[in-house]
XYZ file of C-alpha atoms in Angstrom:
354
model
C 0.000 0.000 0.000
C 1.311 3.444 -0.873
C 2.052 5.721 2.046
C -0.843 8.057 2.776
C -0.411 11.797 2.916
C -0.343 12.862 6.556
C -2.634 15.662 7.675
C -2.907 16.970 11.186
C -5.557 15.588 13.522
C -5.881 12.410 11.477
C -8.369 10.420 13.603
C -8.253 6.678 14.054
C -10.635 4.508 12.136
C -13.990 3.789 13.743
C -16.820 1.421 13.082
C -18.858 2.263 9.975
C -22.046 2.496 12.018
C -20.865 5.607 13.843
C -20.357 9.153 12.648
C -17.329 11.374 13.157
C -17.156 14.659 14.990
C -14.681 15.837 12.348
C -17.258 15.492 9.565
C -20.401 16.048 11.602
C -22.463 19.203 11.861
C -25.934 20.153 13.045
C -27.473 19.767 9.574
C -27.801 15.983 9.922
C -27.756 13.253 12.544
C -26.327 9.743 12.872
C -29.805 8.287 12.386
C -29.683 9.405 8.731
C -26.694 7.174 7.965
C -27.077 3.567 6.827
C -25.200 0.954 8.865
C -22.335 -1.026 7.335
C -20.073 -3.741 8.795
C -16.709 -2.120 8.079
C -14.501 0.583 9.470
C -14.073 4.055 8.013
C -11.917 7.058 8.726
C -12.856 10.653 7.919
C -11.778 12.385 4.736
C -10.061 15.692 5.600
C -12.176 18.853 5.288
C -9.966 21.779 4.307
C -10.013 25.228 2.770
C -8.954 25.231 -0.870
C -6.174 27.661 0.171
C -4.719 25.177 2.675
C -1.430 23.736 1.327
C -2.466 20.333 2.684
C -5.417 20.291 0.280
C -3.098 20.819 -2.689
C -0.813 18.093 -1.373
C -3.688 15.607 -1.139
C -4.872 16.337 -4.687
C -1.299 16.121 -5.998
C -1.024 12.675 -4.370
C -4.433 11.640 -5.733
C -6.036 11.264 -2.319
C -9.558 12.484 -1.475
C -10.275 15.766 0.272
C -13.410 17.852 0.906
C -12.877 21.489 -0.075
C -15.196 23.745 1.863
C -14.830 27.156 0.220
C -14.070 26.933 -3.500
C -17.286 28.744 -4.552
C -17.092 26.365 -7.515
C -20.865 26.196 -7.972
C -21.885 29.266 -5.979
C -24.465 30.490 -8.563
C -26.165 27.069 -8.384
C -26.645 27.057 -4.611
C -30.076 28.621 -5.233
C -31.101 25.637 -7.351
C -33.993 23.614 -6.022
C -36.588 21.535 -7.832
C -38.894 24.505 -8.415
C -36.134 26.737 -9.781
C -34.908 24.008 -12.114
C -38.425 23.202 -13.282
C -38.914 26.861 -14.220
C -35.550 27.334 -15.901
C -33.936 24.108 -17.089
C -35.790 23.922 -20.409
C -37.873 21.393 -22.285
C -35.197 18.902 -23.278
C -35.165 15.197 -22.492
C -33.476 13.982 -19.316
C -32.131 10.538 -18.451
C -34.009 9.208 -15.436
C -33.341 5.864 -13.773
C -36.210 4.040 -12.085
C -35.319 1.371 -9.530
C -37.376 -1.109 -7.527
C -35.528 -0.071 -4.351
C -33.006 2.504 -3.127
C -29.975 0.992 -4.934
C -29.017 2.326 -8.365
C -26.401 -0.104 -9.672
C -24.891 1.352 -12.843
C -24.813 -0.789 -15.978
C -23.482 -0.300 -19.506
C -26.275 -0.934 -21.982
C -23.726 -1.641 -24.751
C -22.347 -4.628 -22.818
C -25.710 -6.260 -22.125
C -25.347 -8.373 -25.270
C -22.364 -10.136 -23.638
C -24.595 -11.538 -20.880
C -27.960 -12.623 -22.249
C -29.425 -13.403 -18.827
C -28.456 -10.073 -17.291
C -31.447 -8.188 -15.885
C -30.695 -4.606 -14.803
C -31.911 -3.539 -11.374
C -32.992 -0.169 -12.767
C -34.396 1.091 -16.045
C -33.354 4.246 -17.888
C -36.173 6.376 -19.283
C -36.029 9.687 -21.147
C -38.528 12.193 -19.828
C -39.132 15.917 -19.507
C -38.051 17.539 -16.262
C -41.656 18.164 -15.248
C -42.405 14.466 -15.781
C -39.464 13.547 -13.566
C -40.716 15.866 -10.813
C -44.207 14.381 -11.026
C -42.809 10.834 -10.874
C -40.595 11.706 -7.910
C -43.421 13.358 -5.988
C -45.723 10.426 -6.700
C -43.096 7.969 -5.414
C -42.697 10.049 -2.244
C -46.447 10.213 -1.662
C -46.972 6.488 -2.165
C -44.105 5.691 0.189
C -43.308 2.464 -1.642
C -39.998 0.951 -2.698
C -39.791 2.572 -6.155
C -37.212 5.331 -6.498
C -36.150 7.666 -9.289
C -32.793 9.302 -9.974
C -32.071 11.904 -12.660
C -28.585 11.676 -14.179
C -28.118 14.040 -17.096
C -25.126 15.729 -18.723
C -25.613 19.492 -18.753
C -25.718 20.573 -22.390
C -26.889 23.417 -24.617
C -30.570 22.436 -24.342
C -30.912 23.982 -20.890
C -32.612 27.341 -20.398
C -30.844 30.712 -20.407
C -30.833 31.183 -16.630
C -29.152 27.820 -16.119
C -26.537 28.767 -18.725
C -25.887 32.043 -16.888
C -25.499 30.157 -13.598
C -23.186 27.636 -15.285
C -20.973 30.356 -16.759
C -20.740 31.871 -13.286
C -19.112 28.755 -11.820
C -15.565 29.295 -10.527
C -13.929 28.148 -13.743
C -10.791 30.100 -12.902
C -10.106 27.877 -9.888
C -10.973 24.541 -11.467
C -9.123 25.307 -14.717
C -6.006 25.954 -12.637
C -6.475 22.587 -10.913
C -6.632 20.935 -14.315
C -3.639 22.775 -15.751
C -1.223 22.373 -12.827
C -1.707 18.582 -12.878
C -1.716 18.239 -16.653
C -5.113 16.561 -16.635
C -6.904 16.045 -19.904
C -10.017 17.861 -21.026
C -13.249 18.285 -19.097
C -15.368 15.426 -20.423
C -18.725 16.234 -18.839
C -20.707 17.956 -16.130
C -23.261 15.468 -14.849
C -26.333 16.801 -13.036
C -27.596 14.380 -10.379
C -30.978 14.802 -8.671
C -31.983 12.071 -6.250
C -34.555 11.216 -3.640
C -33.649 10.886 0.021
C -32.033 7.549 0.774
C -30.955 6.842 -2.817
C -27.728 4.816 -3.009
C -25.177 4.527 -5.784
C -23.252 1.330 -4.857
C -19.463 1.231 -4.799
C -17.744 1.655 -8.145
C -14.695 3.383 -9.598
C -14.258 5.694 -12.585
C -11.333 6.121 -14.954
C -11.466 9.903 -14.675
C -10.669 12.603 -12.121
C -13.788 13.986 -10.444
C -14.696 17.119 -8.506
C -18.026 16.251 -6.889
C -19.848 19.521 -6.114
C -22.789 19.334 -3.729
C -25.567 21.884 -4.337
C -28.588 20.869 -2.249
C -29.081 18.377 0.563
C -26.412 16.117 2.042
C -24.687 13.039 0.664
C -22.549 10.484 2.454
C -19.533 9.465 0.408
C -17.464 6.402 1.335
C -14.289 5.992 -0.699
C -11.799 3.124 -0.956
C -8.306 3.357 -2.489
C -7.359 1.330 -5.578
C -5.225 -1.043 -3.501
C -8.431 -2.500 -2.010
C -9.367 -3.924 -5.421
C -9.246 -7.549 -4.253
C -11.499 -6.780 -1.283
C -14.263 -5.206 -3.388
C -14.621 -7.852 -6.122
C -15.483 -5.847 -9.247
C -17.522 -7.446 -12.004
C -15.549 -8.632 -15.065
C -14.615 -5.955 -17.593
C -17.011 -7.359 -20.208
C -19.965 -7.444 -17.803
C -22.567 -4.633 -17.995
C -21.708 -3.779 -14.365
C -17.997 -3.377 -15.114
C -16.256 -1.171 -12.479
C -18.990 -1.932 -9.913
C -18.460 -3.988 -6.760
C -20.316 -7.307 -6.577
C -20.591 -7.008 -2.792
C -23.904 -5.968 -1.234
C -22.691 -3.634 1.505
C -25.904 -4.058 3.490
C -25.759 -7.849 3.445
C -22.271 -9.019 2.403
C -21.800 -12.670 1.486
C -18.481 -13.458 3.156
C -18.584 -16.971 1.730
C -18.311 -15.595 -1.807
C -16.367 -12.444 -0.922
C -14.155 -13.262 2.095
C -11.692 -10.408 1.544
C -14.458 -7.866 2.058
C -13.812 -8.334 5.782
C -10.560 -6.423 5.260
C -12.049 -3.339 3.623
C -11.564 0.086 5.253
C -13.303 3.170 3.892
C -12.644 6.910 3.846
C -15.820 8.790 4.696
C -17.305 12.285 4.393
C -20.756 13.846 4.431
C -20.909 16.720 1.956
C -23.419 19.558 2.015
C -24.200 22.621 -0.113
C -21.011 24.321 -1.284
C -18.717 21.400 -0.462
C -16.553 19.939 -3.240
C -15.195 16.403 -2.823
C -12.177 15.422 -4.895
C -12.613 11.780 -5.995
C -9.345 10.567 -7.555
C -9.242 8.285 -10.578
C -9.701 4.598 -9.734
C -10.828 5.340 -6.168
C -13.957 3.363 -5.351
C -16.882 5.472 -4.148
C -20.201 4.549 -2.566
C -22.609 7.506 -2.501
C -25.894 7.857 -0.639
C -28.393 10.655 -0.102
C -29.059 10.854 3.623
C -32.175 9.147 4.961
C -35.024 11.611 5.497
C -32.795 14.327 4.094
C -34.938 15.489 1.203
C -33.957 15.864 -2.438
C -30.233 16.074 -3.243
C -28.667 17.951 -6.164
C -25.052 17.465 -7.273
C -22.907 18.389 -10.280
C -19.845 16.329 -11.229
C -16.823 17.780 -13.027
C -15.096 14.892 -14.824
C -11.619 15.240 -16.334
C -9.443 12.826 -18.223
C -6.331 11.902 -16.294
C -2.840 13.096 -17.104
C -1.131 11.267 -19.980
C 1.067 8.304 -19.158
C 4.583 9.572 -18.416
C 7.305 8.603 -20.862
C 9.424 7.313 -18.003
C 7.610 4.724 -15.906
C 8.554 4.713 -12.237
C 8.636 1.429 -10.334
C 7.135 -0.006 -8.264
C 3.889 0.734 -10.024
C 1.081 2.415 -8.107
C -2.130 0.528 -7.323
C -4.222 2.393 -9.914
C -1.651 1.577 -12.612
C -1.977 -2.113 -11.767
C -5.776 -1.845 -12.024
C -5.361 -0.329 -15.493
C -3.059 -3.209 -16.486
C -5.578 -5.801 -15.268
C -8.342 -4.090 -17.244
C -6.220 -4.109 -20.391
C -5.384 -7.803 -19.964
C -9.086 -8.679 -19.645
C -9.944 -6.599 -22.716
C -7.118 -8.101 -24.760
C -8.068 -11.661 -23.827
C -11.712 -11.000 -24.673
C -10.719 -9.824 -28.137
C -8.228 -12.642 -28.698
C -10.626 -15.377 -27.555
C -13.637 -13.921 -29.317
C -15.869 -14.748 -26.344
C -15.787 -12.805 -23.063
C -17.056 -15.866 -21.198
C -13.760 -17.657 -21.921
C -11.643 -14.999 -20.206
C -12.259 -16.186 -16.635
C -11.552 -19.887 -17.274
C -8.365 -19.035 -19.159
C -7.101 -16.769 -16.381
C -7.879 -19.439 -13.791
C -6.051 -22.057 -15.862
C -3.047 -19.761 -16.196
C -2.535 -19.151 -12.460
C -4.146 -22.058 -10.596
C -1.512 -23.890 -8.575
C 1.363 -22.019 -10.266
C 1.844 -19.012 -8.000
C 0.459 -20.315 -4.718
C 3.830 -21.398 -3.313
C 7.318 -19.999 -3.298
C 9.329 -21.066 -6.324
C 13.053 -21.783 -6.117
């Protein structure tokens, strides 16, 4: 495991069922947090002017920035304001039979004929989404909805004005000083209270800007890959953990007992840096009302010409992904990748070789 960046007042890990004074404030209570059977430690909360914040981002470790004003013009956004101003375009809305919204890649569904997604994506107008969300709240059943839409040029003028007023000066400097690639998208997320996005990792850098409500974010570094059991690369749920955090099957996933998370609760104005390849489990707080978030996704820095060894954990994850992809192409059938990998290593690397 790579050495972690040290920040002052780094608290010891505690049980995942308890909150932390370092991340706690009067806007929410412990009763709004779901209970999980693993330990977490708090993600540092720092001013964007604090040198320790820059050090954490440079080292690709998470940090909550409390005063960037990144999305200040959007802090007035609520459902009513958006309904009046966001325009008449179509929005991607996911409908799930419960609170868990497990991501899936529709293009990979052909690889697994028996795969049944746990949620369905539907295009609808914003007003239709609001009606569906309010109906789900009134009925009090299990069905949930979650809007996930890239902000584009179909939005109304007032939203464009707000968007142009974001603190682009600050975030562009973050991009430039680390030689990140281009901004790939700004994803608008609007969820019901209690919605959960299960643990997954992305292959991009992410500034996660909270606008309304509170979200609990539990992150895991790339070196916990073998404890989180991602789906195969060719599976529709690629990059998602197979483990149900609320009811883990230790028989199938024994290494999950070793997992340790990094936790923060973010509120309006907070910006969480989620490094590339860091796993993140995100939940809107129970009984916390509607949450609104905007993601800023950037491509990572190009691979350096001179590779430094030993490789970092995220570089090894990238290698494993490339091996799976290459084998899938060479074999012509993604279902043959697992058996071939098992045949390659079984009994060959279990014991010391002389």
